[in-house]
Short mmCIF file of C-alpha atoms in Angstrom, two decimals:
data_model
loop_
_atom_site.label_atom_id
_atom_site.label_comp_id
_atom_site.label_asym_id
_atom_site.label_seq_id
_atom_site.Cartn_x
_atom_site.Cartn_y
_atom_site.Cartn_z
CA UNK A 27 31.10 25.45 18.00
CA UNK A 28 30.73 21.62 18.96
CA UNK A 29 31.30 19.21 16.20
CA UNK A 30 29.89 16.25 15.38
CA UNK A 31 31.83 12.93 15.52
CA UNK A 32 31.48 11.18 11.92
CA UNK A 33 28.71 8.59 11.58
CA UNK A 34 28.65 5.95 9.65
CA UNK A 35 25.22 5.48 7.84
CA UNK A 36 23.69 2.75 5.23
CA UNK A 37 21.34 5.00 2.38
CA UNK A 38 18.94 2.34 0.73
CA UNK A 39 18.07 4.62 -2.49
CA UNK A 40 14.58 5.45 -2.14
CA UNK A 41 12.28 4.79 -5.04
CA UNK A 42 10.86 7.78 -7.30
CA UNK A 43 7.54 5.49 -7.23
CA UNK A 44 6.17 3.49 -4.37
CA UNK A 45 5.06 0.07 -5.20
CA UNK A 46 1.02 -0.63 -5.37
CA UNK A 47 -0.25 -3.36 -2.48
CA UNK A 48 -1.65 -6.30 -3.36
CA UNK A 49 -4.96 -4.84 -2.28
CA UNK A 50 -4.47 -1.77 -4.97
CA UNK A 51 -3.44 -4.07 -7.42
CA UNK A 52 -5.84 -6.40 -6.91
CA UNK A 53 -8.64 -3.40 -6.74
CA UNK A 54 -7.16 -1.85 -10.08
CA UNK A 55 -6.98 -5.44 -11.97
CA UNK A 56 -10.79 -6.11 -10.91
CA UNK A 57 -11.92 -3.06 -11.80
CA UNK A 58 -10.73 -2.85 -15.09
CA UNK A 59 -12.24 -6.30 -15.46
CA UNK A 60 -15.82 -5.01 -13.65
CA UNK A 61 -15.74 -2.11 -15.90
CA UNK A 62 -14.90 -4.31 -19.28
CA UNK A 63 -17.86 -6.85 -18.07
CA UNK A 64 -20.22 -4.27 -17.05
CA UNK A 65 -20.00 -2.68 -20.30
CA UNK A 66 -20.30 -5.76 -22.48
CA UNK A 67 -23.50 -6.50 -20.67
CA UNK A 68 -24.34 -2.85 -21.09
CA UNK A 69 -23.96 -3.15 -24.63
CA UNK A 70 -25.60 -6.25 -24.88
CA UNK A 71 -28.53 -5.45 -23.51
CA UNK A 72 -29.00 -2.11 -25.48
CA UNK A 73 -28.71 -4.29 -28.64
CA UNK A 74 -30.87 -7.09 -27.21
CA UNK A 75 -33.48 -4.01 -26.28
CA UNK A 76 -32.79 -2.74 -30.05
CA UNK A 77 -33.51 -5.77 -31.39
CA UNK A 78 -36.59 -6.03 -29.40
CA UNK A 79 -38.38 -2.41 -30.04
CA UNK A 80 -37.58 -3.02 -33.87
CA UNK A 81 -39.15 -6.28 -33.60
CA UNK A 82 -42.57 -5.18 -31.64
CA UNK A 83 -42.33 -1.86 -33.80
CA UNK A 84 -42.94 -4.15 -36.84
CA UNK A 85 -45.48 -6.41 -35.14
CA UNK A 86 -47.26 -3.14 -33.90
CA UNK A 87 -47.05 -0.84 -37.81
CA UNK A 88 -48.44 -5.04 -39.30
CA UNK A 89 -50.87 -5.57 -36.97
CA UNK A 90 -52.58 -1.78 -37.76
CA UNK A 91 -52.19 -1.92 -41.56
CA UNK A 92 -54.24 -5.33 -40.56
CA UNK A 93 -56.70 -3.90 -38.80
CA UNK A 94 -56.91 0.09 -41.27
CA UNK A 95 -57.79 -3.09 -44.20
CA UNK A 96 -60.36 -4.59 -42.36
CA UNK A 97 -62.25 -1.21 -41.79
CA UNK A 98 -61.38 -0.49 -45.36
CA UNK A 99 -65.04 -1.76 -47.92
CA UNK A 100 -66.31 -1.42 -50.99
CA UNK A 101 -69.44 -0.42 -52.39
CA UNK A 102 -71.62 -1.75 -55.53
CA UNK A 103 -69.53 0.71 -58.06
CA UNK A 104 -65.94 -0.80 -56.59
CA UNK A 105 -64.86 2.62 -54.86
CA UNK A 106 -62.80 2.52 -51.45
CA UNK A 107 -64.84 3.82 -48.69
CA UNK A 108 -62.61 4.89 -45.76
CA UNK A 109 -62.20 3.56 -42.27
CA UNK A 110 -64.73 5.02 -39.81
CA UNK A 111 -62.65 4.36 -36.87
CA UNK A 112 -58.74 4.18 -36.34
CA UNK A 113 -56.71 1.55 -34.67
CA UNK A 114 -54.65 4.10 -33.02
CA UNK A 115 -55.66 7.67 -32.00
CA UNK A 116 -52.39 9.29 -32.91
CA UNK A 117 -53.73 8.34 -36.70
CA UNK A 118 -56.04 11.24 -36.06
CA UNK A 119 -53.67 13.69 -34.15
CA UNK A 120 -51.56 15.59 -37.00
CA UNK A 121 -48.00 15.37 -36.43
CA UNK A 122 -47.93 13.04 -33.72
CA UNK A 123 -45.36 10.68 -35.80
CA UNK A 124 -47.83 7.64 -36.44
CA UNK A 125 -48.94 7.87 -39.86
CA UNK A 126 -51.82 5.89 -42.25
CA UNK A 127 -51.64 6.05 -46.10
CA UNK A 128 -53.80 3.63 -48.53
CA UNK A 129 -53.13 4.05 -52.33
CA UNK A 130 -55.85 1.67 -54.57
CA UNK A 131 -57.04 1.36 -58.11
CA UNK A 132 -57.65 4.29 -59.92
CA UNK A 133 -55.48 6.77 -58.52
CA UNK A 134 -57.14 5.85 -55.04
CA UNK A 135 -55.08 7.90 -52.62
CA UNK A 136 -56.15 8.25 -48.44
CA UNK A 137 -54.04 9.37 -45.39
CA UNK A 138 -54.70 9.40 -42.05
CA UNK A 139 -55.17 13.13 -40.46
CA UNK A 140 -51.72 12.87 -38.66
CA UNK A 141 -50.61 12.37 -42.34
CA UNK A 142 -52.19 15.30 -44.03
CA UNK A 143 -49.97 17.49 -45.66
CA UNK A 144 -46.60 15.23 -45.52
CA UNK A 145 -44.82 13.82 -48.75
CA UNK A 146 -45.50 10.26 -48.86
CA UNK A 147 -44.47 9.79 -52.98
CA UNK A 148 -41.94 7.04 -52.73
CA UNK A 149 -44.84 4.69 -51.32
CA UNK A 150 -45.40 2.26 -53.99
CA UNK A 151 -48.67 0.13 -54.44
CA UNK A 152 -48.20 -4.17 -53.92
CA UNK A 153 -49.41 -6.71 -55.55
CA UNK A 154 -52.33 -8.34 -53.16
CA UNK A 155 -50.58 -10.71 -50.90
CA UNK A 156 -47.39 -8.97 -50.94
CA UNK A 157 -45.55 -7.14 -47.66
CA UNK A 158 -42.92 -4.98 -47.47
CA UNK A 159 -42.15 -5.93 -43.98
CA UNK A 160 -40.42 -3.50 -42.02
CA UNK A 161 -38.26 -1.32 -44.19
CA UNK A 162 -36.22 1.65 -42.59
CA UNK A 163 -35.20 3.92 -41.26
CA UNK A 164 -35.29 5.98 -44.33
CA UNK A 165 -34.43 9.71 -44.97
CA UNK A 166 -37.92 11.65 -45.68
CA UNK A 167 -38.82 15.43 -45.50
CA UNK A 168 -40.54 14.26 -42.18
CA UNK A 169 -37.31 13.21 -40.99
CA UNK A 170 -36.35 9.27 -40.71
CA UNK A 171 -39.42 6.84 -41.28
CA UNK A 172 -39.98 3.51 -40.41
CA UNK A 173 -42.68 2.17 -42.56
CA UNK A 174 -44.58 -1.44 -43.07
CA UNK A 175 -46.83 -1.77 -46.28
CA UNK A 176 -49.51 -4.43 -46.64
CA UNK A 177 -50.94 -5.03 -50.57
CA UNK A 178 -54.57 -6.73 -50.72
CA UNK A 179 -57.48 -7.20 -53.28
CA UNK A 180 -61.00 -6.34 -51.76
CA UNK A 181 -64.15 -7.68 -53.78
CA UNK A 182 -67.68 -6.22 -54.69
CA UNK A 183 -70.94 -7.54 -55.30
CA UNK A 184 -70.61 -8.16 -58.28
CA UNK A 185 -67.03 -10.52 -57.41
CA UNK A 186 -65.09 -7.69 -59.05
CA UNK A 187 -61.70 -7.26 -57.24
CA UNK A 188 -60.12 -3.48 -56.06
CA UNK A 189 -56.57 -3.90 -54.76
CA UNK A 190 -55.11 -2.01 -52.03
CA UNK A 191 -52.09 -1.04 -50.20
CA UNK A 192 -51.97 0.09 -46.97
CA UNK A 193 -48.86 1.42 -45.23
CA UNK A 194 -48.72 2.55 -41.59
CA UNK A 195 -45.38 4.65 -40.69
CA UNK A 196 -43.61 5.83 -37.69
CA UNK A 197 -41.16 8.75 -37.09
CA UNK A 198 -37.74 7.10 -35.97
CA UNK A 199 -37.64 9.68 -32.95
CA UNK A 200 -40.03 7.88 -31.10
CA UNK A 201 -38.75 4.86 -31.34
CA UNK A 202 -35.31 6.56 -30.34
CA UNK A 203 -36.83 8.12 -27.84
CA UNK A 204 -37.79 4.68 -25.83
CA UNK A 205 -34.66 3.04 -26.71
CA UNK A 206 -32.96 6.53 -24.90
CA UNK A 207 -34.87 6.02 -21.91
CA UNK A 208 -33.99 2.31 -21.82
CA UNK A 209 -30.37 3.53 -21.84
CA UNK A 210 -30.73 6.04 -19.27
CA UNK A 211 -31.91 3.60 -17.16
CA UNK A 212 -29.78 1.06 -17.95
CA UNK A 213 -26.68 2.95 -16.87
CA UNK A 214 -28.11 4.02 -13.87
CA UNK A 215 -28.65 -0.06 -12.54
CA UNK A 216 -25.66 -0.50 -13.99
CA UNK A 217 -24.14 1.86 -12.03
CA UNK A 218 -24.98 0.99 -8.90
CA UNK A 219 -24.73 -2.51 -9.50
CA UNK A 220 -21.18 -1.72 -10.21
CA UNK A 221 -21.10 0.57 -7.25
CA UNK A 222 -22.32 -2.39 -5.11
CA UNK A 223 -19.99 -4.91 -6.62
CA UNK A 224 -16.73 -2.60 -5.79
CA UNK A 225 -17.74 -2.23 -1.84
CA UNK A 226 -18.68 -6.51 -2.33
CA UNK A 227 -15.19 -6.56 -3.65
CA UNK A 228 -13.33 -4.34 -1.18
CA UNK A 229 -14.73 -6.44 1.76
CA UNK A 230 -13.65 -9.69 -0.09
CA UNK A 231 -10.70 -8.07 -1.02
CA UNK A 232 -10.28 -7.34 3.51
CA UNK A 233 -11.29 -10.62 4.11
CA UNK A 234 -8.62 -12.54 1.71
CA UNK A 235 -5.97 -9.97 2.73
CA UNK A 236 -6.22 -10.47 6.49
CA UNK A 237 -3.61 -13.44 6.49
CA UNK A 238 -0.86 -11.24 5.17
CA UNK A 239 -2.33 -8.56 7.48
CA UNK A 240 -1.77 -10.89 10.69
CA UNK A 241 1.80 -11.60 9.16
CA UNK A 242 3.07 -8.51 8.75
CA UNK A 243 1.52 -6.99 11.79
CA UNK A 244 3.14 -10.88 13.52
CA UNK A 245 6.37 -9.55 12.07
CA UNK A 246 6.03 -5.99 13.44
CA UNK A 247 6.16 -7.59 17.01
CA UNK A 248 8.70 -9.61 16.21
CA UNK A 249 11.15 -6.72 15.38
CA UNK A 250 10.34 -4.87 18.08
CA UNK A 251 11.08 -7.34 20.48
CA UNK A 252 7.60 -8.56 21.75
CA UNK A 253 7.16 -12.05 20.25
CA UNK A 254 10.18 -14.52 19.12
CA UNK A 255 8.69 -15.97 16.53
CA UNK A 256 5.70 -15.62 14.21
CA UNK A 257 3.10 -18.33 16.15
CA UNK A 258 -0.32 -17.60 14.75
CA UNK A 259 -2.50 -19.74 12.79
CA UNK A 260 -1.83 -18.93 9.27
CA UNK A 261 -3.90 -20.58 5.87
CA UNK A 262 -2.27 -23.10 4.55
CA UNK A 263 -1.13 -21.14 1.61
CA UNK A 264 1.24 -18.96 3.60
CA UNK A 265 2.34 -22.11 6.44
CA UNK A 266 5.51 -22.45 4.32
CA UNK A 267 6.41 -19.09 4.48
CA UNK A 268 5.57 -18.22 8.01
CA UNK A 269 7.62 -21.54 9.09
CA UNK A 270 11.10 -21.03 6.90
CA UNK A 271 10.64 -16.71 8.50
CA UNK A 272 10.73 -18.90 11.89
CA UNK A 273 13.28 -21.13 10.68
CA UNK A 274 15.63 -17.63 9.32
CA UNK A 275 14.81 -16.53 12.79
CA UNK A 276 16.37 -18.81 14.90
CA UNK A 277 19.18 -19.51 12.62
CA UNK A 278 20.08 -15.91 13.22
CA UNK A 279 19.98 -16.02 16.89
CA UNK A 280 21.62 -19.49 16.85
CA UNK A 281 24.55 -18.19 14.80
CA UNK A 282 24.81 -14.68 16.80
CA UNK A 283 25.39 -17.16 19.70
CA UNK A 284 27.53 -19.22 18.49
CA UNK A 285 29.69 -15.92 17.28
CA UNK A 286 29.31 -14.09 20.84
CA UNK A 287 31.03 -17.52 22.34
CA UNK A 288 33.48 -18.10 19.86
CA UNK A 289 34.50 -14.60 20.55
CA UNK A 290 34.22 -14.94 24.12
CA UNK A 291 36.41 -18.17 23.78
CA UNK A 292 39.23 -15.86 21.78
CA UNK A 293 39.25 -13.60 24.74
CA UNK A 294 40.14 -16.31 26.93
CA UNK A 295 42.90 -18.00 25.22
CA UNK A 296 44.54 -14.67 24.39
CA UNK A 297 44.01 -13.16 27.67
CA UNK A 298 45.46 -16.41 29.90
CA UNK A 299 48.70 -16.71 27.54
CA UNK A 300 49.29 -12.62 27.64
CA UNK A 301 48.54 -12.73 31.71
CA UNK A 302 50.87 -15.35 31.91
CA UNK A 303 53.75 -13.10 29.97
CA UNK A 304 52.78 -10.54 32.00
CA UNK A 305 53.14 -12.28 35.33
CA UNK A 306 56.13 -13.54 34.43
CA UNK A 307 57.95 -10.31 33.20
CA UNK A 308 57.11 -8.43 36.51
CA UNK A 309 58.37 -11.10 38.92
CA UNK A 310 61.64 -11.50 36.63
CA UNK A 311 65.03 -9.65 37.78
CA UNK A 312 65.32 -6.32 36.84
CA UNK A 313 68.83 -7.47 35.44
CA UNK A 314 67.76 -5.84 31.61
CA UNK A 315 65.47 -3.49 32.54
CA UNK A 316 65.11 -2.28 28.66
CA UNK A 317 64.63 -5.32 27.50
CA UNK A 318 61.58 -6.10 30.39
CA UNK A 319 60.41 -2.36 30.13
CA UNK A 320 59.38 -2.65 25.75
CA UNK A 321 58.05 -6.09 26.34
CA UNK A 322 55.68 -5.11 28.78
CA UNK A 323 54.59 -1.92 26.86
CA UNK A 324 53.76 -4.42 23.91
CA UNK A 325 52.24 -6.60 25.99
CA UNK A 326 50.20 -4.13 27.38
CA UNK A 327 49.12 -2.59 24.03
CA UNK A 328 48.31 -6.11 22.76
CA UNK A 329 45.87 -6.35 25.49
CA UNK A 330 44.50 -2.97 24.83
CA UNK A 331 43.89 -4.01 20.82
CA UNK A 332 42.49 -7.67 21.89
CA UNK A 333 40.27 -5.68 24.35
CA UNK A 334 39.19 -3.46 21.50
CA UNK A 335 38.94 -5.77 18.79
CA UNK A 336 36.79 -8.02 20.75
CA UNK A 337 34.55 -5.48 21.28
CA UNK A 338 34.30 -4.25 17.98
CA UNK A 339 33.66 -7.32 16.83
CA UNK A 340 30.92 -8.61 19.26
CA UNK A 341 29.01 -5.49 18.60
CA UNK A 342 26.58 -6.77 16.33
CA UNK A 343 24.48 -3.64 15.33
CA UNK A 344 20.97 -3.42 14.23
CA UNK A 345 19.33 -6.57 13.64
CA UNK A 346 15.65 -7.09 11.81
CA UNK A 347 14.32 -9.35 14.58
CA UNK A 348 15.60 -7.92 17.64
CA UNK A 349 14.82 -8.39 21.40
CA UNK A 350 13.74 -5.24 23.38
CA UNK A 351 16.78 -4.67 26.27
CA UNK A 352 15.26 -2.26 29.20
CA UNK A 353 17.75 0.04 30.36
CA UNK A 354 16.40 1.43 33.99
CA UNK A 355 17.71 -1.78 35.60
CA UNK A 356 20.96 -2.16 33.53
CA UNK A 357 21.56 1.45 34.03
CA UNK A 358 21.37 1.07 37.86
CA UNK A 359 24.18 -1.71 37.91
CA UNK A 360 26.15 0.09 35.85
CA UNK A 361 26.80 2.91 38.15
CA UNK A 362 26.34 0.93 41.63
CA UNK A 363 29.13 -1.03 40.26
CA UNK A 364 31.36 2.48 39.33
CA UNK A 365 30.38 4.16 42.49
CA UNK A 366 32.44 1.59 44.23
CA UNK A 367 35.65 2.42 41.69
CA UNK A 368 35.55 6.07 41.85
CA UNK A 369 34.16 6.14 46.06
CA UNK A 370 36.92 8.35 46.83
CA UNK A 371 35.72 11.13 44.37
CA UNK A 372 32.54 11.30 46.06
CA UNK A 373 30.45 10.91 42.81
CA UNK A 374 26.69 10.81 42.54
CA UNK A 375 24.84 9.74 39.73
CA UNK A 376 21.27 11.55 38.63
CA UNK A 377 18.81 9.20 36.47
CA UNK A 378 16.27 10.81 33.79
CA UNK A 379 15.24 7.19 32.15
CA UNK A 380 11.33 7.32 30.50
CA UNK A 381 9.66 4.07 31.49
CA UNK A 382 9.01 3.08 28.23
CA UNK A 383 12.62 3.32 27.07
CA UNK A 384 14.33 0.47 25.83
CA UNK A 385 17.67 -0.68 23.31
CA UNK A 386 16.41 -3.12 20.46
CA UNK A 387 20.02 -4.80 20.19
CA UNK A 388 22.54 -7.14 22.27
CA UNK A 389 22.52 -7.05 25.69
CA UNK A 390 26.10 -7.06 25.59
CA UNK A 391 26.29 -3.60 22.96
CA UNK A 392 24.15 -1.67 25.61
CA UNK A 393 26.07 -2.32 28.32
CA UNK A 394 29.20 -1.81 26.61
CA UNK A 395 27.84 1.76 25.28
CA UNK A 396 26.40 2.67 28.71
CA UNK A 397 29.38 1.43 30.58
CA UNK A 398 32.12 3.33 28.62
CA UNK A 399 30.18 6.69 28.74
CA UNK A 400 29.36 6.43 32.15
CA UNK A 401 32.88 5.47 33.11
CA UNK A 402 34.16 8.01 31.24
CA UNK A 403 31.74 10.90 33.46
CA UNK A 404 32.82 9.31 36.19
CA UNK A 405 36.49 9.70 35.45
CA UNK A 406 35.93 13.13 34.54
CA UNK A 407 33.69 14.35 36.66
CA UNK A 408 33.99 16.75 39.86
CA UNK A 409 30.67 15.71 42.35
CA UNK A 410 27.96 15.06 39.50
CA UNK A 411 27.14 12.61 36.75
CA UNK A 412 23.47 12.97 34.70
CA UNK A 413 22.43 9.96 32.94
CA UNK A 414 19.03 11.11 30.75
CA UNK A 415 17.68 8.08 28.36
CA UNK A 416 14.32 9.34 26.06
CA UNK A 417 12.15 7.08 23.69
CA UNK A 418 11.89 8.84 20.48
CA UNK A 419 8.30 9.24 18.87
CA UNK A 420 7.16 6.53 15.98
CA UNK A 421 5.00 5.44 13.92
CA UNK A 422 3.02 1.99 14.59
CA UNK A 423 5.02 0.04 12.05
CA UNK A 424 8.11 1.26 13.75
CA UNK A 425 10.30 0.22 16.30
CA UNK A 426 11.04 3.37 18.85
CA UNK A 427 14.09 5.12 18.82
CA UNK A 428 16.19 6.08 21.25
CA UNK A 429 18.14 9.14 22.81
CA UNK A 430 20.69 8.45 24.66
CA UNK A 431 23.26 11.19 27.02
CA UNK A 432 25.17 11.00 30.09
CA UNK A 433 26.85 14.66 31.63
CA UNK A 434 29.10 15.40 33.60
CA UNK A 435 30.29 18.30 36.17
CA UNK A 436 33.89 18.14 35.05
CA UNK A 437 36.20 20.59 32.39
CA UNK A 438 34.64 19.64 29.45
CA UNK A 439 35.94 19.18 26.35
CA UNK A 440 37.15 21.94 24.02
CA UNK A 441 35.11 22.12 20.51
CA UNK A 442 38.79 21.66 18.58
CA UNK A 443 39.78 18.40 20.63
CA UNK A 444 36.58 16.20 20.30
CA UNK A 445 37.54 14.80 17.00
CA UNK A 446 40.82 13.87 18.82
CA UNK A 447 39.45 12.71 22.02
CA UNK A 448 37.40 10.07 19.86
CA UNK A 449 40.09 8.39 18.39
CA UNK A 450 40.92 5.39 19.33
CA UNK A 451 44.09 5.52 21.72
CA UNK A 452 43.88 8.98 22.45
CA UNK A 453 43.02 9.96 26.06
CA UNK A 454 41.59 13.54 26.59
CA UNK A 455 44.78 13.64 29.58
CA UNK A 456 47.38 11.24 29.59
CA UNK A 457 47.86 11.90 33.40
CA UNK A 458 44.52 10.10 33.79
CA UNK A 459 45.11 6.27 33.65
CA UNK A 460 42.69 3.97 31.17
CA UNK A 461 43.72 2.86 27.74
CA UNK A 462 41.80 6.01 25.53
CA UNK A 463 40.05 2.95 23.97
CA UNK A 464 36.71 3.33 26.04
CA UNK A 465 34.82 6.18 23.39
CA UNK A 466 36.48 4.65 20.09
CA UNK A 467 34.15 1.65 21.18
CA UNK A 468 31.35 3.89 22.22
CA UNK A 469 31.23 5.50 18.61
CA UNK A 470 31.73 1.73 17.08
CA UNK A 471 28.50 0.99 18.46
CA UNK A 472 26.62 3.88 17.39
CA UNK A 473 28.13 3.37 14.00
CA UNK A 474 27.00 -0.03 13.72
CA UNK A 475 23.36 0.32 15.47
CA UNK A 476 23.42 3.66 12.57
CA UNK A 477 23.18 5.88 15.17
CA UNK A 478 24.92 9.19 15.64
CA UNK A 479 27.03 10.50 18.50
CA UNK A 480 27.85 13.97 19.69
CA UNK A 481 29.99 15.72 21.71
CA UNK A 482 28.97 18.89 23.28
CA UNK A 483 29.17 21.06 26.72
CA UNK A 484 26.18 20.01 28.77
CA UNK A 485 23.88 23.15 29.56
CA UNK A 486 23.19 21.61 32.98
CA UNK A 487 26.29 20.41 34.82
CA UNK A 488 28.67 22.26 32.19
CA UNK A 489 31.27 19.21 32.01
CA UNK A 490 30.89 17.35 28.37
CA UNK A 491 27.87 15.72 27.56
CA UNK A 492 27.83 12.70 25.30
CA UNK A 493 24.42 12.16 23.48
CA UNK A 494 23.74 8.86 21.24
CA UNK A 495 20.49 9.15 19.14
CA UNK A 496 19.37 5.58 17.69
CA UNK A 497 16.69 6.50 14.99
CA UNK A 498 13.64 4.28 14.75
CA UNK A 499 13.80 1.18 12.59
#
């Protein structure tokens, strides 16, 4: 069974709870506050519109006690002679809640027909000139009562004076019954002015969001490679932001330049001074051959480690604002250039490469990845090298992956020697020249770019196959 080679992988821990947007937030703050407000004013107005039927209920019950006492008369003797019409026609409908009662000298007791039959006993007669106002809403057999009483002194022919008391009372359920419907309805306006306030607020809400929109969606292209910096017009809230991001930008790319030339700079002055041992130690006399045999094998190896180091240390792995490298075109120098080393095996070199395909990274890393793996099919191979490079599938917010293998036609290698072989130092046969350094800086890459390599016998060609899989960032 093929193994895979170790990877070396960053885990951010991923939060139990993912963190509201500004536009949730912002939604859930105002409508808590739209809610709070609307129901204040809902409140308010039902006990403005309370207020109001009380008020017009009293004006209404004093303005028929009024008019019951000026149909009321007396005759020559000083008895009460009844209305002969009513103010109201629910004073002559029985049980229709409106109800007339007059109580005078004498025992002088009326009611209305509505009021026939009903307990009116805790009415009390008034001095002339007196009012009750509006008293209620009282507990009665008839259920809760709002009542207004009225006390006045009528006079005969003969200047005598009969005093009288009219009440006129109304069942509270009617009055209940209005202020119900005036809910009802209130809620419902209420409700869609609410309703019509959230969708006014969620296309506010779109409108004062789209800055941060255009930034992140500025910053998207950035990372994947397609703009250098963010350069759209921004309000003036966010210009500081968008111009130190711009600032951070550069300063990256400035200091990975500075590194890859410092670097390249250590190369040089270790490489001359080593070439120049080197040189020297092959044209000297063979007079200690020893002594000129172990200082060329540590020469040699200190080359090999200032060869590897370097690499390993100009890889600079996945970066936030990286460039997009395409790979058909690097791919094809690659192996013109190793079709020339290895003419005398005869090699040719098959390309699978989608289009769209491209290394979000160092120029430098891909070639270095690319040229080690393909080198090492070359090496190894009998007639046939397969070099198959696939975009991997993300979302919009995503930069594409990558997949990444090259096969070849030769031996293979065995499932129990691929840790091995991907050490660094260890060649797969130490008959075959190179310094076994070539897939130690192949898996240094994928490490850093948190990638993943594997080893495995290719199903095609049936030599090894090397795959690379960069996940999307």
């Amino acid at each position: 069974m093929p193994s895979r080679a170790p990877t070396a992988t960053t885990s951010n821990p991923v939060p139990s709870r993912q963190p509201l947007s500004l536009a949730a937030r912002a939604a859930i703050a105002t409508g808590f506050v739209l809610a709070g407000f609307l129901g204040l004013v809902g409140l308010t107005l039902s006990k403005a519109n309370q207020s109001r039927a009380l008020s017009t209920l009293r004006e209404r019950l004093q303005n028929d006690a009024i008019a019951l006492i000026t149909n009321f008369d007396v005759n020559r003797y000083g008895k009460l002679l009844p209305p002969d019409t009513m103010p109201d026609p629910s004073f002559s409908q029985p049980g229709s809640g409106l109800y007339a009662i007059a109580l005078g000298d004498g025992g002088y007791r009326w009611e209305s027909s509505s009021a026939i039959g009903r307990d009116f006993t805790f009415l009390k007669s008034l001095e002339p000139g007196e009012s009750s106002q509006l008293i209620g809403p009282i507990d009665t057999r008839m259920g809760r009562l709002y009542y207004y009483s009225y006390g006045v002194a009528l006079d005969t022919v003969e200047k005598k004076s009969v005093r009288l008391t009219v009440t006129v009372a109304q069942t509270e359920d009617q009055l209940e019954g209005d202020n119900a419907v005036y809910r009802r309805s209130l809620v419902v306006w209420l409700s869609i002015l609410g309703l019509m306030l959230i969708v006014l607020q969620f296309l506010l809400l779109r409108w004062s969001l789209t800055p941060l929109r255009k930034v992140a969606s500025d910053m998207t292209r950035v990372e994947r490679g397609d703009s250098e910096h963010l350069d759209s017009q921004y309000p003036l809230e966010l210009t500081g932001l968008t111009e130190r991001i711009n600032v951070f930008i550069d300063n990256e790319r400035e200091q990975r330049t500075r590194y890859r030339h410092t670097l390249a700079d250590l190369a040089h002055s270790l490489k001359t001074p080593l070439a120049v041992i080197r040189s020297q130690l092959e044209s000297a006399a063979a007079d200690d051959p020893l002594r000129r045999s172990g200082v060329l094998d540590q020469v040699r190896r200190m080359d090999e480690l200032v060869a590897y180091q370097l690499s390993r240390a100009a890889t600079s792995g996945r970066q936030t604002f990286a460039i997009a490298v395409p790979i058909a075109g690097h791919a094809e120098d690659l192996v013109q250039s190793l079709e020339k080393v290895y003419a005398a095996k005869n090699v040719l070199c098959e390309f699978d490469i989608d289009e769209s395909a491209v290394f979000y990274g160092e120029q430098g890393d891909l070639l270095e990845l690319m040229g080690n793996l393909l080198e090492n099919a070359f090496k190894w191979a009998d007639h046939r090298v397969l070099l198959v490079v696939k975009a991997q599938a993300t979302t919009a917010r995503q930069r594409p992956g990558l997949w990444l293998s090259v096969e070849d036609d030769g031996p293979g290698i065995a499932a129990d020697k691929i840790e091995k072989v991907l050490q660094r130092g260890v060649r797969g046969d130490e008959r075959v020249q190179g310094h076994g350094i070539g897939l130690s800086i192949v898996q240094d890459i994928v490490h850093a770019y948190q990638g993943e390599l594997l080893v495995d016998r290719s199903p095609e060609l049936g030599g090894a196959r090397f795959s690379v899989t960069l996940t999307p960032a």
